[in-house]
Amino acid sequence: MNNTNNKLLLINLIMLLSVAFTMRTSTNMLMTVVPVFTKYVINADVFFVGLTATLYGIGAMVANVLINGRINIEKTPRTIALLLLIMTVGIFFYLLSNNVYEVLILSTVTGLSMGVVQPLLMTVTNVIAPPGKRDRYIAAYTASLSLSLIFGVVMEGLITSSINVRYAFLIFLFISLISTVLMFSLSTRIKMNMKRKNRLTFKEILGKASHSLKQGKVLFALFGNIAYAFPFILLITYGSIMGKEYDGINPDIFFYLLALFYSVSFLTRLVLSVKNVKNHEILMYASFAATIIGYLLLGIDAGIIMFIGSLLILGFPHGSIYPTASYYIASSVELEDLNVVYSVFILIMDVIIFLIPFVFGIISTIYSIRMAIYLTAVPMVLLLLTSVFFNIKDNKAIKKTAVTQ
């Protein structure tokens, strides 16, 4: 009986990882190819390039406010499948778009889909994971995301160097369709039976969100992940333009270099998936230091070698912060509340994704891209320090409780 259960768990995990792989390949294509498409095919200016990423954030934010927290956890797999279908349709219409306004509308719609799918997939990962292996399941899930990013950007490099950028949407349309079919199939295989059957009211959602945001480890995870969003979202939104304007790197070459970044991320997550981490706290602190160093190096105009070095350094925290932050959250709340808490987590990230490219684009227009990097480094460092503060405060509270008991 145990062998049968283990086999079913393995099959479900493989299917889930396959969904994550194909889904993230498609969403990363949207976030990296659409800026290139907007700049070099539609011929829009840098402001509109940043606006595409901003509208992804708005769409995802709307999804998190109005949809995610209200979904009955038992219906999570089917909801994911439906939203993947919507994203697939959106990619099809990108293929037909001819002006920047169509691109902006599609960015909002596909952002809504991404806003639903990613936090809900993390919920499914936590629910199907055996309790003692949750951190490994999360690491395996995030490793599949990183592997998909390597595959995706290499494909994007090949497409943009050999055929029209527009046809990237045609190729990734089929990848997104595979993800949709896999998720519909997986939704019939897994059962997510939880104690709570009723749908939460908006007031209850706010209450649970407020409670989770009072926990030190959740705030440690939240602020650390927000800080890393700075270099990541700016790199995938403006990285091809940075490389082109400052280091003479063509967009197709940039995609290959981005594959190096994602390779470091994948190797980091692969190690986390097969090895028990004895001290998650030290891992987060090391990731914070790499984030600061890598982001500041990105602003140094010293040619392609420095640019590559920055990407390699930033690949480590990209691989470590998200799964470690997700582990802290999953360990701090009830499984029934994961949809709510992850949705709040992603909602706050969406606000950052909404603001960062917009502000960065304005600073770049007024001054320069390099100046924008250094100015945005200030709030990033402050967020990292805030994260450390909440962790230290929580550790002191735990020790005090242990002493009084």
XYZ file of C-alpha atoms in Angstrom:
405
model
C 0.000 0.000 0.000
C 2.831 2.369 0.899
C 4.553 1.621 -2.407
C 1.341 2.471 -4.266
C 0.954 5.735 -2.360
C 4.591 6.639 -2.961
C 4.169 5.930 -6.677
C 1.076 8.149 -6.848
C 2.903 10.922 -4.993
C 5.827 10.665 -7.395
C 3.576 10.752 -10.482
C 1.659 13.750 -9.142
C 4.905 15.534 -8.285
C 6.330 14.908 -11.770
C 3.135 16.214 -13.372
C 3.168 19.264 -11.097
C 6.805 19.970 -11.946
C 5.955 19.613 -15.647
C 3.144 22.155 -15.271
C 5.489 24.495 -13.419
C 8.143 24.069 -16.121
C 5.867 24.813 -19.076
C 3.920 27.543 -17.250
C 7.046 29.433 -16.159
C 8.597 29.074 -19.599
C 5.561 30.860 -21.033
C 5.302 33.569 -18.378
C 9.010 34.361 -18.577
C 8.687 34.616 -22.357
C 5.950 37.198 -21.864
C 8.041 39.195 -19.382
C 11.247 39.161 -21.477
C 10.125 39.019 -25.117
C 7.255 41.516 -24.810
C 9.667 44.371 -23.844
C 11.860 43.528 -26.866
C 8.759 43.215 -29.066
C 7.435 46.550 -27.760
C 10.755 48.372 -28.250
C 12.068 46.925 -31.509
C 8.988 45.663 -33.409
C 6.222 48.019 -32.264
C 8.859 50.811 -31.998
C 7.511 52.240 -28.734
C 9.732 54.278 -26.400
C 11.270 53.091 -23.113
C 8.351 54.392 -21.037
C 5.943 51.976 -22.745
C 8.439 49.129 -22.348
C 8.293 49.641 -18.589
C 4.536 50.081 -18.724
C 4.097 46.524 -20.057
C 5.694 45.191 -16.845
C 3.647 47.635 -14.770
C 0.420 46.341 -16.306
C 1.462 42.742 -15.611
C 1.686 43.829 -11.992
C -1.714 45.531 -12.073
C -3.371 42.463 -13.610
C -1.753 40.183 -11.063
C -2.694 42.565 -8.247
C -6.354 42.552 -9.305
C -6.276 38.743 -9.400
C -4.872 38.547 -5.893
C -7.396 41.011 -4.471
C -10.515 39.666 -6.165
C -9.836 36.006 -6.945
C -7.097 34.082 -5.136
C -8.042 34.421 -1.489
C -11.691 33.611 -2.251
C -10.980 30.314 -4.019
C -12.016 27.200 -2.123
C -8.796 25.249 -1.720
C -10.422 22.096 -3.141
C -11.062 23.948 -6.426
C -7.508 25.253 -6.690
C -6.234 22.772 -9.363
C -9.202 23.414 -11.708
C -8.863 27.175 -11.249
C -5.191 26.991 -12.210
C -6.079 25.045 -15.373
C -8.728 27.588 -16.388
C -6.391 30.567 -15.923
C -3.638 28.799 -17.881
C -6.130 28.503 -20.730
C -6.773 32.265 -20.560
C -3.019 32.920 -20.699
C -2.720 30.663 -23.743
C -5.427 32.652 -25.528
C -3.610 35.872 -24.577
C -0.364 34.627 -26.163
C -2.290 33.888 -29.373
C -3.505 37.500 -29.547
C 0.031 38.834 -28.942
C 0.917 37.121 -32.205
C -1.686 39.273 -33.988
C -1.031 42.589 -32.193
C 0.131 45.580 -34.250
C 0.263 48.561 -31.878
C 1.404 49.361 -28.371
C -2.135 49.740 -26.991
C -3.048 46.163 -27.935
C 0.167 45.029 -26.241
C -0.719 46.953 -23.073
C -4.227 45.418 -22.916
C -2.815 41.917 -23.375
C -0.192 42.595 -20.684
C -2.991 43.329 -18.208
C -4.973 40.193 -19.138
C -1.989 37.828 -19.049
C -0.825 39.479 -15.817
C -4.172 38.570 -14.260
C -3.623 34.950 -15.243
C -0.071 34.895 -13.875
C -1.305 36.504 -10.657
C -3.643 33.565 -10.062
C -1.536 30.670 -11.287
C 1.784 31.116 -9.490
C 0.602 31.431 -5.849
C -2.001 28.688 -6.323
C 0.596 26.290 -7.726
C 2.659 26.887 -4.604
C -0.395 25.975 -2.521
C -0.816 22.700 -4.439
C 2.884 21.920 -3.901
C 2.532 22.348 -0.132
C -0.673 20.294 0.078
C 0.616 17.259 -1.825
C 3.983 17.271 -0.031
C 4.556 14.861 2.880
C 5.062 17.042 6.016
C 8.683 16.039 6.550
C 9.644 16.773 2.942
C 7.872 20.091 2.403
C 11.041 22.156 2.059
C 12.384 19.684 -0.524
C 9.136 19.733 -2.495
C 9.216 23.540 -2.528
C 12.852 23.485 -3.641
C 12.071 20.911 -6.368
C 9.142 23.032 -7.554
C 11.252 26.185 -7.683
C 14.104 24.254 -9.361
C 11.715 23.316 -12.162
C 10.898 27.024 -12.489
C 14.581 27.869 -12.865
C 15.150 25.051 -15.361
C 12.231 26.331 -17.422
C 13.764 29.803 -17.425
C 17.029 28.452 -18.835
C 15.143 26.597 -21.562
C 12.950 29.618 -22.252
C 15.660 32.236 -22.656
C 17.786 29.937 -24.857
C 14.731 29.421 -27.054
C 14.147 33.177 -27.082
C 17.762 33.779 -28.104
C 17.482 31.307 -30.973
C 14.176 32.804 -32.117
C 15.254 36.442 -31.977
C 18.560 35.732 -33.744
C 17.124 33.628 -36.571
C 13.491 34.627 -37.133
C 11.149 37.538 -36.400
C 10.540 38.240 -32.702
C 6.797 38.032 -33.357
C 7.021 34.306 -34.055
C 8.233 33.685 -30.508
C 4.577 33.978 -29.530
C 3.633 31.216 -31.963
C 6.191 28.787 -30.529
C 5.377 29.576 -26.907
C 1.668 29.318 -27.658
C 2.119 25.549 -27.955
C 4.199 25.394 -24.765
C 1.462 27.238 -22.867
C -1.130 24.879 -24.355
C 0.843 21.875 -23.056
C 0.852 23.444 -19.589
C -2.928 23.898 -19.736
C -3.585 20.296 -20.800
C -1.242 18.914 -18.116
C -2.964 20.931 -15.405
C -6.436 19.840 -16.462
C -5.192 16.247 -16.267
C -3.546 16.776 -12.861
C -6.710 18.401 -11.476
C -8.543 15.084 -11.952
C -5.833 13.122 -10.099
C -5.278 15.033 -6.879
C -7.698 15.640 -4.029
C -7.230 18.564 -1.686
C -9.633 17.762 1.135
C -9.479 20.366 3.869
C -11.492 20.987 7.021
C -12.879 24.304 5.838
C -15.555 23.929 3.144
C -17.087 27.389 3.056
C -15.781 30.252 0.942
C -14.128 33.010 2.959
C -15.665 36.457 3.019
C -13.520 39.431 2.075
C -13.471 40.484 5.742
C -12.195 37.040 6.779
C -9.511 37.207 4.098
C -8.325 40.556 5.444
C -8.333 39.163 8.981
C -6.204 36.155 8.111
C -3.866 38.307 6.025
C -3.469 40.763 8.909
C -2.740 37.919 11.337
C -0.074 36.403 9.063
C 1.634 39.774 8.586
C 2.140 40.063 12.353
C 4.416 37.015 12.386
C 8.121 37.790 12.382
C 9.211 34.964 10.072
C 6.532 35.835 7.521
C 7.756 39.444 7.495
C 11.366 38.226 7.271
C 10.408 36.225 4.178
C 8.233 38.978 2.726
C 10.685 41.869 2.918
C 13.594 39.719 1.738
C 11.654 38.587 -1.310
C 10.443 42.126 -2.075
C 14.027 43.403 -1.998
C 15.175 40.796 -4.481
C 12.317 41.779 -6.800
C 14.252 44.979 -7.551
C 17.164 43.461 -9.520
C 15.057 40.621 -10.926
C 12.149 42.595 -12.399
C 14.466 45.334 -13.681
C 16.807 42.800 -15.245
C 14.103 40.993 -17.183
C 12.359 44.255 -18.150
C 15.309 46.484 -19.013
C 18.226 44.039 -19.192
C 18.236 43.789 -22.990
C 18.191 47.587 -23.238
C 20.993 47.924 -20.637
C 23.112 45.458 -22.563
C 22.410 47.093 -25.924
C 22.981 50.707 -24.908
C 25.939 50.335 -22.537
C 27.776 47.156 -23.463
C 26.855 46.695 -27.144
C 25.067 43.397 -26.434
C 22.336 42.535 -28.928
C 19.005 41.289 -27.505
C 19.582 37.732 -28.787
C 22.977 37.584 -27.009
C 21.398 39.019 -23.868
C 18.960 36.085 -23.760
C 21.900 33.658 -23.832
C 23.577 35.583 -21.008
C 20.321 35.489 -19.080
C 20.520 31.700 -19.390
C 23.726 31.861 -17.298
C 21.833 33.787 -14.628
C 19.056 31.191 -14.570
C 21.583 28.331 -14.601
C 23.097 29.543 -11.325
C 19.554 29.855 -9.942
C 18.683 26.321 -11.066
C 21.820 24.775 -9.550
C 21.126 26.571 -6.257
C 17.557 25.263 -6.127
C 18.639 21.786 -7.213
C 21.034 21.597 -4.265
C 18.274 22.800 -1.920
C 15.915 20.104 -3.239
C 18.288 17.203 -2.494
C 20.024 18.460 0.635
C 18.581 19.398 3.999
C 19.341 23.001 4.866
C 20.453 23.146 8.497
C 20.259 26.926 8.814
C 17.762 28.727 6.569
C 18.597 31.993 8.308
C 22.264 32.010 7.268
C 21.214 31.119 3.715
C 18.907 34.164 3.600
C 21.608 36.490 4.947
C 24.139 35.257 2.372
C 21.521 35.760 -0.336
C 20.913 39.334 0.826
C 24.635 40.135 0.585
C 24.825 38.674 -2.940
C 21.772 40.718 -3.955
C 23.420 44.002 -2.962
C 26.780 43.178 -4.552
C 25.301 41.859 -7.801
C 22.910 44.768 -8.243
C 25.593 47.407 -7.650
C 27.920 45.675 -10.133
C 25.131 45.857 -12.713
C 25.497 49.634 -12.611
C 29.225 49.652 -13.372
C 29.933 50.478 -17.012
C 32.910 48.149 -17.470
C 31.969 45.993 -20.451
C 30.486 42.565 -20.958
C 32.669 40.761 -18.375
C 31.344 42.867 -15.499
C 27.812 42.473 -16.853
C 28.185 38.674 -16.882
C 29.715 38.721 -13.392
C 26.720 40.636 -12.086
C 24.323 38.122 -13.648
C 26.182 35.167 -12.113
C 26.160 36.716 -8.625
C 22.470 37.659 -8.850
C 21.619 34.109 -9.949
C 22.397 32.774 -6.452
C 19.814 34.845 -4.510
C 17.298 34.280 -7.317
C 17.679 30.571 -6.632
C 17.687 30.744 -2.840
C 15.445 33.563 -1.593
C 12.098 32.536 -3.093
C 12.092 28.864 -1.963
C 13.460 29.793 1.465
C 10.878 32.557 1.879
C 8.120 30.157 0.770
C 9.325 27.605 3.323
C 9.133 30.185 6.137
C 5.579 31.099 5.126
C 4.402 27.474 4.794
C 5.863 26.703 8.226
C 4.077 29.643 9.828
C 0.444 29.205 8.730
C -2.216 26.503 8.452
C -2.486 24.677 5.115
C -6.116 25.809 4.744
C -4.918 29.406 4.791
C -2.103 29.064 2.250
C -4.151 30.425 -0.655
C -4.867 33.541 1.379
C -1.335 34.041 2.709
C 0.423 33.301 -0.584
C -2.022 35.601 -2.341
C -1.227 38.419 0.082
C 2.479 37.641 -0.361
C 2.177 37.814 -4.168
C -0.155 40.847 -3.962
C 2.499 42.885 -2.184
C 5.056 41.646 -4.721
C 2.703 42.739 -7.503
C 2.564 46.265 -6.106
C 6.362 46.347 -6.189
C 6.371 44.981 -9.751
C 3.813 47.662 -10.586
C 5.969 50.477 -9.169
C 9.599 49.524 -9.827
C 9.653 49.465 -13.667
C 7.520 52.616 -13.794
C 9.808 54.581 -11.453
C 12.936 53.114 -13.055
C 11.677 54.169 -16.505
C 11.061 57.741 -15.339
C 14.515 58.038 -13.717
C 16.153 56.527 -16.831
C 14.365 59.040 -19.042
C 15.366 62.030 -16.894
C 18.925 60.915 -16.052
C 20.243 57.523 -17.214
C 19.805 53.805 -16.679
C 22.950 53.692 -14.517
C 21.643 56.449 -12.263
C 18.313 54.608 -12.010
C 20.139 51.487 -10.796
C 21.945 53.325 -8.016
C 18.898 55.298 -6.893
C 16.689 52.186 -6.712
C 19.443 50.384 -4.788
C 18.660 52.613 -1.782
C 15.109 51.308 -1.098
C 16.295 47.788 -1.913
C 18.953 47.903 0.832
C 16.458 49.444 3.276
C 14.041 46.576 2.625
C 16.790 44.024 3.289
C 17.646 45.733 6.572
C 13.949 45.716 7.508
C 13.814 41.984 6.790
C 16.802 41.354 9.058
C 15.226 43.514 11.786
C 12.013 41.457 11.838
C 13.964 38.204 11.946
C 16.117 39.329 14.870
C 13.031 40.624 16.687
C 11.227 37.298 16.158
C 14.251 35.308 17.367
C 14.334 37.363 20.580
C 10.595 36.774 21.109
C 11.052 33.012 20.661
C 13.942 32.914 23.153
C 11.962 34.982 25.669
C 8.980 32.630 25.379
C 11.245 29.599 25.820
C 12.781 31.086 28.984
C 9.427 31.951 30.595
C 8.134 28.442 29.938
